[in-house]
Short mmCIF file of C-alpha atoms in Angstrom, two decimals:
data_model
loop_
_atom_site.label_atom_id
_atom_site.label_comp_id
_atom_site.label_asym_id
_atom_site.label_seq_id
_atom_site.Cartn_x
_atom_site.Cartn_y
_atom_site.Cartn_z
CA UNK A 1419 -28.51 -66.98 -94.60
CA UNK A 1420 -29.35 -66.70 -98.13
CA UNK A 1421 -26.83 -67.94 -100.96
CA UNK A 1422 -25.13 -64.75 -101.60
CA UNK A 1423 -23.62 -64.43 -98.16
CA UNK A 1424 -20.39 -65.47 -97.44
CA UNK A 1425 -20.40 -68.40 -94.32
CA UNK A 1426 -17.73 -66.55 -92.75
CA UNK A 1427 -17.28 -69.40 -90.09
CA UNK A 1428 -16.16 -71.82 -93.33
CA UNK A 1429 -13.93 -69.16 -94.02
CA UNK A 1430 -11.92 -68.78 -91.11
CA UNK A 1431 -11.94 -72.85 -91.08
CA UNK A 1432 -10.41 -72.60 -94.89
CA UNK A 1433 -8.22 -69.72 -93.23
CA UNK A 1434 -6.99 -71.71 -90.34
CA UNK A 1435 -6.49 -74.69 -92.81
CA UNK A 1436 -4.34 -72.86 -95.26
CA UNK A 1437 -2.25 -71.63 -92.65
CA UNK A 1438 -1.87 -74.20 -90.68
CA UNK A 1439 -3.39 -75.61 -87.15
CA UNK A 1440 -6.07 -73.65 -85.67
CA UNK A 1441 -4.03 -71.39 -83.47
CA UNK A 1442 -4.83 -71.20 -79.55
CA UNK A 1443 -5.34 -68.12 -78.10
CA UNK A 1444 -1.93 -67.28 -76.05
CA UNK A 1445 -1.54 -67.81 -72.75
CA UNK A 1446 -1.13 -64.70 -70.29
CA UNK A 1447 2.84 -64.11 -68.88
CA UNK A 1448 4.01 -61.56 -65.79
CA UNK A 1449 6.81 -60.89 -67.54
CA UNK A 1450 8.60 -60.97 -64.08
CA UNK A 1451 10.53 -64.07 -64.94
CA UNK A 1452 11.92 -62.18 -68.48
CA UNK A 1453 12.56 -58.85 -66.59
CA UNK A 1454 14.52 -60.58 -63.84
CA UNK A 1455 16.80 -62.80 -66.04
CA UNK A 1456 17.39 -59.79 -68.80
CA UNK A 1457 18.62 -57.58 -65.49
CA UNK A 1458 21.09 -60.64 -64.39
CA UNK A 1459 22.54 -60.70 -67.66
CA UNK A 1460 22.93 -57.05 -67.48
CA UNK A 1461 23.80 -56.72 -63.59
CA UNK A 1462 27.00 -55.30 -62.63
CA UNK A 1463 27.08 -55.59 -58.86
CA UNK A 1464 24.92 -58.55 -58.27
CA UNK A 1465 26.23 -62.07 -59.46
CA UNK A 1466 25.05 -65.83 -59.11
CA UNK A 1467 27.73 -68.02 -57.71
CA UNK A 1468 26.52 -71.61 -59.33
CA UNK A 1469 28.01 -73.96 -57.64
CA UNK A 1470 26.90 -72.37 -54.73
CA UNK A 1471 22.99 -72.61 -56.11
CA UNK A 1472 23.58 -76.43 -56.87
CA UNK A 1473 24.35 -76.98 -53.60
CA UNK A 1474 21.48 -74.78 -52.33
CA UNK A 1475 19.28 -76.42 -54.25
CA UNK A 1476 19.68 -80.06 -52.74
CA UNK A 1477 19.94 -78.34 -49.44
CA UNK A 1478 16.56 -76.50 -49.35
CA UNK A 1479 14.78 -79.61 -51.50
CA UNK A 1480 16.50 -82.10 -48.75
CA UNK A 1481 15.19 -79.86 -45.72
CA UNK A 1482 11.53 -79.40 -47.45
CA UNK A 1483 11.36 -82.95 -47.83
CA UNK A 1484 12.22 -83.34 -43.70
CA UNK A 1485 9.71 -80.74 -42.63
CA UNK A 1486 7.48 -81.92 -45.20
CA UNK A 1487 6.80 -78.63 -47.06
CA UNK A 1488 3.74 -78.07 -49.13
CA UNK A 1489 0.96 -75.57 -50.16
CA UNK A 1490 -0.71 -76.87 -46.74
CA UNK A 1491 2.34 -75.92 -44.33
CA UNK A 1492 1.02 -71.74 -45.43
CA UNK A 1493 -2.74 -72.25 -43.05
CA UNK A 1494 -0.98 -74.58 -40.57
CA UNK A 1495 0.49 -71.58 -38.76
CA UNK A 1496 -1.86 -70.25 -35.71
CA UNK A 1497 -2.49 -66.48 -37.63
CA UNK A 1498 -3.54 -67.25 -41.15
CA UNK A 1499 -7.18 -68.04 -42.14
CA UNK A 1500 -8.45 -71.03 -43.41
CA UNK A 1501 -11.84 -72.70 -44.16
CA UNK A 1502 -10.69 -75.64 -41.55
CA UNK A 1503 -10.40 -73.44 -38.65
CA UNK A 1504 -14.41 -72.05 -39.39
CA UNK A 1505 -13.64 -69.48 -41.47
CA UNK A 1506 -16.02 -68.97 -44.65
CA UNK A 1507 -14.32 -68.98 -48.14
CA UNK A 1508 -15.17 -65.81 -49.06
CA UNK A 1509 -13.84 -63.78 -45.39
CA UNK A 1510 -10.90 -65.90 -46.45
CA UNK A 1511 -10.64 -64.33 -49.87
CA UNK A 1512 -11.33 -60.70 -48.48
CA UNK A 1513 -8.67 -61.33 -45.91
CA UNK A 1514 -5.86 -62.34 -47.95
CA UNK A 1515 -6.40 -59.43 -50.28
CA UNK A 1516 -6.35 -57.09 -47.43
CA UNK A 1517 -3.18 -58.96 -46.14
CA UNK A 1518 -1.61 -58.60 -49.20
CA UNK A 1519 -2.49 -54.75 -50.14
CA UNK A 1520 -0.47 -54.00 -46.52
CA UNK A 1521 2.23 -56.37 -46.83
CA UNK A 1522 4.91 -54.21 -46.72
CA UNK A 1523 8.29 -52.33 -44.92
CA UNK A 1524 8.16 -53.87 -41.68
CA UNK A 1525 11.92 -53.70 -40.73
CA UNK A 1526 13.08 -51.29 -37.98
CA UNK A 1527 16.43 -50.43 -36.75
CA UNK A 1528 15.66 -50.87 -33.28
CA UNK A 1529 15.91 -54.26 -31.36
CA UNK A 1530 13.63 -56.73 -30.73
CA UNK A 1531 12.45 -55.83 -27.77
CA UNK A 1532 11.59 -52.26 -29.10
CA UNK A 1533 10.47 -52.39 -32.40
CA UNK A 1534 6.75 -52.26 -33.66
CA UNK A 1535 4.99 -55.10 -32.34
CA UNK A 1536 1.17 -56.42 -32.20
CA UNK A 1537 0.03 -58.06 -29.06
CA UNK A 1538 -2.34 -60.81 -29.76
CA UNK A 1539 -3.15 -63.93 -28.21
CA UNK A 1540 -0.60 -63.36 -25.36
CA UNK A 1541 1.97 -62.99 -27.95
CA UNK A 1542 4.09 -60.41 -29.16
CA UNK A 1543 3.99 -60.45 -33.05
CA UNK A 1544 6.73 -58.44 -35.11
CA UNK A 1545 7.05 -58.42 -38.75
CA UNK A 1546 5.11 -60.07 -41.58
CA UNK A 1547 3.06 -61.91 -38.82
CA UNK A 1548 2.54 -57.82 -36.60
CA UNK A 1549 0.09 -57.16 -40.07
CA UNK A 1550 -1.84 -60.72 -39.59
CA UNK A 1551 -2.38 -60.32 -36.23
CA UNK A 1552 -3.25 -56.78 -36.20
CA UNK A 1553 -6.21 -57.33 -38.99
CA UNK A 1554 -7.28 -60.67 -36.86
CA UNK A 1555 -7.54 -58.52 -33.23
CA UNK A 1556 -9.09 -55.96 -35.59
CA UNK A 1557 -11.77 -57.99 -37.05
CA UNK A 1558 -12.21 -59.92 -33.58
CA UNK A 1559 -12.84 -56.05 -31.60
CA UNK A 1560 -15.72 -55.98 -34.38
CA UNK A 1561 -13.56 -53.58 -37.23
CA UNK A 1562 -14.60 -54.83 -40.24
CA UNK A 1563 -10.53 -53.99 -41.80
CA UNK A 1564 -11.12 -56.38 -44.26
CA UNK A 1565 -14.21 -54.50 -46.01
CA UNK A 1566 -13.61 -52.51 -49.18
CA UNK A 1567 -16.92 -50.92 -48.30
CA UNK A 1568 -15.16 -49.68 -45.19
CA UNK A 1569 -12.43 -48.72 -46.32
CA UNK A 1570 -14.43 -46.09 -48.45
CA UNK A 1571 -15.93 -45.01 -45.55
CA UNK A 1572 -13.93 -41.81 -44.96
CA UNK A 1573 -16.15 -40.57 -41.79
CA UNK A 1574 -15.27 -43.69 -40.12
CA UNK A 1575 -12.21 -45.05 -41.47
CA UNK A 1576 -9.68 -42.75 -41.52
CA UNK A 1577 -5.46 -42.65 -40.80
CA UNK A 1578 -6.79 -42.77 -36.24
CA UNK A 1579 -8.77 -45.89 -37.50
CA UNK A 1580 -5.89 -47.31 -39.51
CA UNK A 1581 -3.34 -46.17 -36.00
CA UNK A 1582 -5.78 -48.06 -33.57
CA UNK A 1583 -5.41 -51.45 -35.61
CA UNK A 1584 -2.39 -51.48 -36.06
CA UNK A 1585 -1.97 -49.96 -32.48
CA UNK A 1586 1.84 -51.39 -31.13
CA UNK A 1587 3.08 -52.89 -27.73
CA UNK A 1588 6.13 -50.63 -27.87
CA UNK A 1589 7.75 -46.72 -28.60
CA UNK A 1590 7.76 -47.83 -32.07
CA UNK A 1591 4.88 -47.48 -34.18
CA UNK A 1592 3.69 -49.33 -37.80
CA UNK A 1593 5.82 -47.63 -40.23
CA UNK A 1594 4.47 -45.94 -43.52
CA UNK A 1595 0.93 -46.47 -42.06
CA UNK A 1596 -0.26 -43.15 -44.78
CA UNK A 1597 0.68 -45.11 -47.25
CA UNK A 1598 -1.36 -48.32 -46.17
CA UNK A 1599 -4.30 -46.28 -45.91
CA UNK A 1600 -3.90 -44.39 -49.26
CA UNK A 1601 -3.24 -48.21 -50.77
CA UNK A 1602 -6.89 -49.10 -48.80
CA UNK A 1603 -8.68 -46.56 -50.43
CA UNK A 1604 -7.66 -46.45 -53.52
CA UNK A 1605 -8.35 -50.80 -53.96
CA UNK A 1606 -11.56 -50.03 -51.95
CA UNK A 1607 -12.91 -47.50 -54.63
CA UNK A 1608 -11.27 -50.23 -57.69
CA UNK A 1609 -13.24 -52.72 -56.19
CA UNK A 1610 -16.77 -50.36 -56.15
CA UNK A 1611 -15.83 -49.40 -59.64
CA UNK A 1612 -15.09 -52.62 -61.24
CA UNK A 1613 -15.57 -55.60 -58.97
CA UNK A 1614 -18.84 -55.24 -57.28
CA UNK A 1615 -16.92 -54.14 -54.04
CA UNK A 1616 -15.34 -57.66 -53.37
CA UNK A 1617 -11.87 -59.26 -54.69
CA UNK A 1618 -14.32 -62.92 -55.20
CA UNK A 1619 -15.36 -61.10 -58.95
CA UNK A 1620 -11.75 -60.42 -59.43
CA UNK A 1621 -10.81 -63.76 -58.65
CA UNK A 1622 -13.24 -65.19 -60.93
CA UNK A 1623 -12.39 -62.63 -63.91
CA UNK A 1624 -9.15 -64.82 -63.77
CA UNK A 1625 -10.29 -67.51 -65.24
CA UNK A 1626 -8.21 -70.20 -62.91
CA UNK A 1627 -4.97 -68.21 -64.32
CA UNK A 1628 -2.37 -67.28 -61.80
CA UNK A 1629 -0.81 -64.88 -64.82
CA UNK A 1630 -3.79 -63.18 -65.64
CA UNK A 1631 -5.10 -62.93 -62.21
CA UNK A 1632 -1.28 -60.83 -61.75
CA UNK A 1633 -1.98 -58.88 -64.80
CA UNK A 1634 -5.14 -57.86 -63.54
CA UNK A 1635 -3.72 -56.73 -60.12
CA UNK A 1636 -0.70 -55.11 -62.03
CA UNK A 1637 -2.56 -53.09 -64.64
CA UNK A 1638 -5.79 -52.26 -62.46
CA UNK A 1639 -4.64 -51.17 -58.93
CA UNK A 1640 -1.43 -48.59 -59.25
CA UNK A 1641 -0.33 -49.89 -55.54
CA UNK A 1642 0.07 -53.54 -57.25
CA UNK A 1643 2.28 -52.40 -60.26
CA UNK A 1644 5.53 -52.62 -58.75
CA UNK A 1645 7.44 -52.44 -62.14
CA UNK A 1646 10.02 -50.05 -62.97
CA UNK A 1647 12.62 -48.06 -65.02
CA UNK A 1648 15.60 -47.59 -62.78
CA UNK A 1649 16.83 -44.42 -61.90
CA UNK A 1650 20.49 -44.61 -62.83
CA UNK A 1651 20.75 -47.98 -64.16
CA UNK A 1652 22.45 -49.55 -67.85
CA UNK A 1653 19.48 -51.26 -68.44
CA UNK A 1654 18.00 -49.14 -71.40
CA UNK A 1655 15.61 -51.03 -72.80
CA UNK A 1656 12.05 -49.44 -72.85
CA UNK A 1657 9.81 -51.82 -71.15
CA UNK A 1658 9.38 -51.31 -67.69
CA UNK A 1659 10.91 -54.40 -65.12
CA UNK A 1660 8.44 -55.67 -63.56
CA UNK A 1661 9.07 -57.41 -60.22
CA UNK A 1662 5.25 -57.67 -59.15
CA UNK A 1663 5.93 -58.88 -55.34
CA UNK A 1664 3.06 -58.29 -53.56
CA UNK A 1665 0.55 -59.09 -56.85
CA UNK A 1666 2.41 -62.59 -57.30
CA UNK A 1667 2.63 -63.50 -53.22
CA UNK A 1668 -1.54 -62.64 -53.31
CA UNK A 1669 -2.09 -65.22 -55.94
CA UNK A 1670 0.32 -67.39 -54.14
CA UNK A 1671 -1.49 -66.68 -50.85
CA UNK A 1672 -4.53 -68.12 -52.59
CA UNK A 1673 -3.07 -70.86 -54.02
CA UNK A 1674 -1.54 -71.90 -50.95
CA UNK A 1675 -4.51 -71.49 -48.70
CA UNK A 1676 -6.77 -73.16 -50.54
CA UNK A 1677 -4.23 -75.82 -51.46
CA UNK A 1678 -5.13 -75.53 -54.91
CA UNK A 1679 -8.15 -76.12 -54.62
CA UNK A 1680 -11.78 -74.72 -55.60
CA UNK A 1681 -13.04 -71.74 -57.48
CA UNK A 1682 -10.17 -69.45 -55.32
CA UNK A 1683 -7.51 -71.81 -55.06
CA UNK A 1684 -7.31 -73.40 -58.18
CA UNK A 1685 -4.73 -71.88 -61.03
CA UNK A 1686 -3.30 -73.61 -64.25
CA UNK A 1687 -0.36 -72.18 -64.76
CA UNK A 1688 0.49 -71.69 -61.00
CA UNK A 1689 4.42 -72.30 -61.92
CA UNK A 1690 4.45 -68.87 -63.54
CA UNK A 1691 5.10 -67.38 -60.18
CA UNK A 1692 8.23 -66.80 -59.40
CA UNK A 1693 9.69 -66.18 -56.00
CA UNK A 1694 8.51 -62.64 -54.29
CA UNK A 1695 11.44 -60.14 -54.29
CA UNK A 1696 11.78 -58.40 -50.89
CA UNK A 1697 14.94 -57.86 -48.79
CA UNK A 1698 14.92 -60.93 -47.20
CA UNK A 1699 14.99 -63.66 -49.86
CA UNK A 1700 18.17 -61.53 -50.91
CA UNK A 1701 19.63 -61.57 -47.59
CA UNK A 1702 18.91 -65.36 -47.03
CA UNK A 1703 20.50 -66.30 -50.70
CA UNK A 1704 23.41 -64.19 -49.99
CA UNK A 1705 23.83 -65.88 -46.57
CA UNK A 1706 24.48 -69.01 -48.76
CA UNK A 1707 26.60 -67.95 -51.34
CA UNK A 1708 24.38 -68.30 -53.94
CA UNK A 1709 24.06 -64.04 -54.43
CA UNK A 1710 27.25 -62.38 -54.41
CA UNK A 1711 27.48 -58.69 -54.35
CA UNK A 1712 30.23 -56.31 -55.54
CA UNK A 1713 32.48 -54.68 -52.89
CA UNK A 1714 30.44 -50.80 -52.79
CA UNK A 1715 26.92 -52.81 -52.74
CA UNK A 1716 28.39 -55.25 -49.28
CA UNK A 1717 29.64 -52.38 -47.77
CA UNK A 1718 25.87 -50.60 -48.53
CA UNK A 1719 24.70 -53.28 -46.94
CA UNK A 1720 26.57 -54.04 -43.93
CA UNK A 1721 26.43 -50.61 -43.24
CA UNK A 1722 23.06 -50.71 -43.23
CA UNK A 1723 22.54 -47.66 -45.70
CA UNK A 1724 19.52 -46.61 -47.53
CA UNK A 1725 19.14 -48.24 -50.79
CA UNK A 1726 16.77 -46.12 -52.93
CA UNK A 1727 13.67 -47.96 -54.26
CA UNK A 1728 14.24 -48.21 -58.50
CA UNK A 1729 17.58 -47.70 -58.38
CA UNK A 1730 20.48 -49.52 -59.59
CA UNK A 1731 21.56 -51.61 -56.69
CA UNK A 1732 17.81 -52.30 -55.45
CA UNK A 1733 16.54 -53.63 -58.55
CA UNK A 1734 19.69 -55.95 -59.23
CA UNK A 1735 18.95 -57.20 -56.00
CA UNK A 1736 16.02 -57.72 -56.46
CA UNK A 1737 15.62 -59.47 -60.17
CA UNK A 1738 18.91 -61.54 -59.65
CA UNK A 1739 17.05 -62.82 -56.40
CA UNK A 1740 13.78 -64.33 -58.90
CA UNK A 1741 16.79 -65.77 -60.92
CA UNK A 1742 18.72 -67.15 -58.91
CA UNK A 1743 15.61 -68.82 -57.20
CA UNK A 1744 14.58 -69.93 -60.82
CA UNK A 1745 17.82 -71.51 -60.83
CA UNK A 1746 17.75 -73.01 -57.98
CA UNK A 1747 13.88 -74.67 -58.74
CA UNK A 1748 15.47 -75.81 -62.06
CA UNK A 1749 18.29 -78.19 -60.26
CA UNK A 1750 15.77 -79.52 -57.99
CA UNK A 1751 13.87 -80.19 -60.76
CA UNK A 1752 16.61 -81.95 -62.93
CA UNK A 1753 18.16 -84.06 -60.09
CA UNK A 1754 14.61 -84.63 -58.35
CA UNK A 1755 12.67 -85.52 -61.99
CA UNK A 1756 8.77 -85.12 -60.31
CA UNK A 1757 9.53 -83.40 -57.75
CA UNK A 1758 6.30 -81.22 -56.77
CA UNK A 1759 8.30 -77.67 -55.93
CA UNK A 1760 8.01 -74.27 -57.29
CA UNK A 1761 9.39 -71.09 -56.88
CA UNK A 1762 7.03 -70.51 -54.47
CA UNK A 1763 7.30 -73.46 -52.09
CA UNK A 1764 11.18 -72.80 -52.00
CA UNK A 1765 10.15 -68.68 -51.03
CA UNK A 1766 7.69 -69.53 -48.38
CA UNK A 1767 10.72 -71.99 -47.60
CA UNK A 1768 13.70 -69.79 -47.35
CA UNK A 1769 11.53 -66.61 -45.79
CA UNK A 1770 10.77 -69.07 -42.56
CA UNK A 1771 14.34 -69.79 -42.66
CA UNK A 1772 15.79 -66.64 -42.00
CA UNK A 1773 13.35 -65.84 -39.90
CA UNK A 1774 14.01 -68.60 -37.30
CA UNK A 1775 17.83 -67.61 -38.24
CA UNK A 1776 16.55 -64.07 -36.65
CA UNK A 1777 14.82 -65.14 -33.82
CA UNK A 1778 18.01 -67.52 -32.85
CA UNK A 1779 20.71 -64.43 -33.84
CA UNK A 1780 22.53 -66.81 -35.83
CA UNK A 1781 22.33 -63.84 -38.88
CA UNK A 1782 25.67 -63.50 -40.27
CA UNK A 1783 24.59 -60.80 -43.07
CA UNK A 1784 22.04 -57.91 -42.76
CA UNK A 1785 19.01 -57.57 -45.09
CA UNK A 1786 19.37 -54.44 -47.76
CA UNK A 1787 17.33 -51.38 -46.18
CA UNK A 1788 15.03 -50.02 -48.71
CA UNK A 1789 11.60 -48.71 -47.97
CA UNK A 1790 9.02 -48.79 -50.09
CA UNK A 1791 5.41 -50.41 -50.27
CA UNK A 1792 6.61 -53.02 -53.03
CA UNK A 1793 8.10 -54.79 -50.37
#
């Protein structure tokens, strides 16, 4: 460098100096924590009953401490991967994200008995746990389901492909299974594109941020972007409201798995989840008086009408759910000081919860119906 040219490293020393401290470079946010508490103070039908969420909140911390709840309670159950159970890190990775792009509308109107179920393992499998065991008996009868190069594959994977995994014990079959395989290809192709054809690269574009790793779901793959501008709704501000469900649990699937640990389990700022709004957090919360609803929305509900995905009513729901968990992790938090919860422990939490409350009938409130692949 000769003497007439400026050392423009000095200069943005002198310019940090003058200003100030050398500013960081600013962490990534969803957003989903921001959206959900501007609709609650907005929300006309959907309200948080407070004393009801104190007394939640040394409930569910009380009962996690019993059953022992951690990140390690997610690959103790029988269906999900893990590297302890001989499965390599990187199947592990391509499984979750698979999991995750199809982890959606499973309810049915129809009884137990009768709705869609899996058979696997001499078990019947219904719900959430139909779409693990359908891609396990899947990859175990030698279909590679959790391959984005497959899933491009449109001489051999196609919506008959998609019908015989997800082939059901009963009448009723795998709803919105178009959908799943539109949601397939598209990631499959997003992957080629961008990511050398395997979620790892995404991963690792992350940089160990839960946030960012969201972001990069949200903004890159449409069928992750579950934000909104409700249809007939007061909330008029121009940002979309993002509620992110399915992007957030797949981080949290990760983080969980790999109980925070390694290059795929490991995130900074993994408290920047928030809880994953679906219909059955809602249902659970309302169960214990923390979510109260006004009288057209219960009888919606009870009735067991169709709420329309982005509207009013579903996205109140929905955002005053992430809040009220928020809330919720916040007493814990201030009566428990070091307590090692987050909005996701107390999810996972209350989501096996109401499910043993379904498998026992002891349900005293139905879950809002809704279907949409956020959810």
């Amino acid at each position: 460098m000769s003497d007439s040219e400026p050392d423009l490293e000095l200069l943005e020393l002198l310019r940090q100096h003058l200003a100030g401290k050398p500013q960081k470079a600013s962490e990534p946010e969803t957003g989903v924590l921001e959206s959900a508490e501007y609709v609650y103070n907005n929300s006309i039908d959907v309200a948080l009953d407070m004393r009801s969420c104190k007394n939640a909140a040394k409930a569910i911390y009380s009962q996690m401490q019993i059953k022992s709840y951690s990140p390690a309670t997610w690959s103790s159950h029988e269906l999900h991967p893990h590297p302890s159970k001989g499965d390599k890190p990187e199947d592990v990775v391509a499984f979750i994200f698979a999991m995750d792009l199809l982890n959606f509308s499973f309810w049915s109107e129809k009884s137990e008995e009768e709705r869609f179920a899996i058979e696997y393992k001499g078990k019947k499998w219904t719900g959430y746990w139909s779409l693990v065991a359908g891609l396990q008996r899947a990859l175990e009868e030698g279909i590679p389901i959790t391959d984005p190069h497959f899933w491009q594959n449109e001489d051999e994977f196609t919506i008959e492909t998609l019908r015989h995994v997800f082939r059901s014990a009963t009448s009723e079959q795998m709803p919105l299974l178009q959908a799943r395989l539109s949601c397939l290809r598209e990631a499959g192709q997003i992957l080629y594109e961008k990511y050398s054809c395997h979620p790892l690269h995404l991963i690792t574009t992350s940089r160990h941020s839960a946030a960012r790793l969201v972001n990069l779901l949200s903004d890159t793959f449409p069928c992750f972007n579950d934000s909104h501008f409700p249809l007939d709704t007061p909330f008029t501000r121009r940002k979309p409201i993002r509620l992110l469900k399915r992007a957030q649990i797949l981080v949290a699937d990760l983080w969980a798995c790999f109980e925070g640990q390694g290059p795929y389990g490991t995130f900074h700022d993994i408290d920047k989840i928030t809880m994953f709004a679906d219909y059955r957090i809602p249902q659970m919360l309302n169960q214990m008086g923390c979510l109260q609803y006004s009288p057209p929305l219960e009888t919606a509900i009870r009735l067991k009408r169709d709420i329309p995905s982005g509207s009013n009513w579903e996205i109140q729901l929905r955002a005053c759910s992430i809040w009220c968990v928020e809330l919720i992790r916040r007493e814990i938090v201030k009566e428990n000081p070091g307590a090692k919860v987050n909005a996701i422990l107390i999810d996972f939490f209350l989501y096996d919860t109401i499910k043993e409350m379904e498998e026992e009938g002891s349900e005293t409130v139905p879950h809002h119906r809704t279907r949409s692949i956020w959810y």
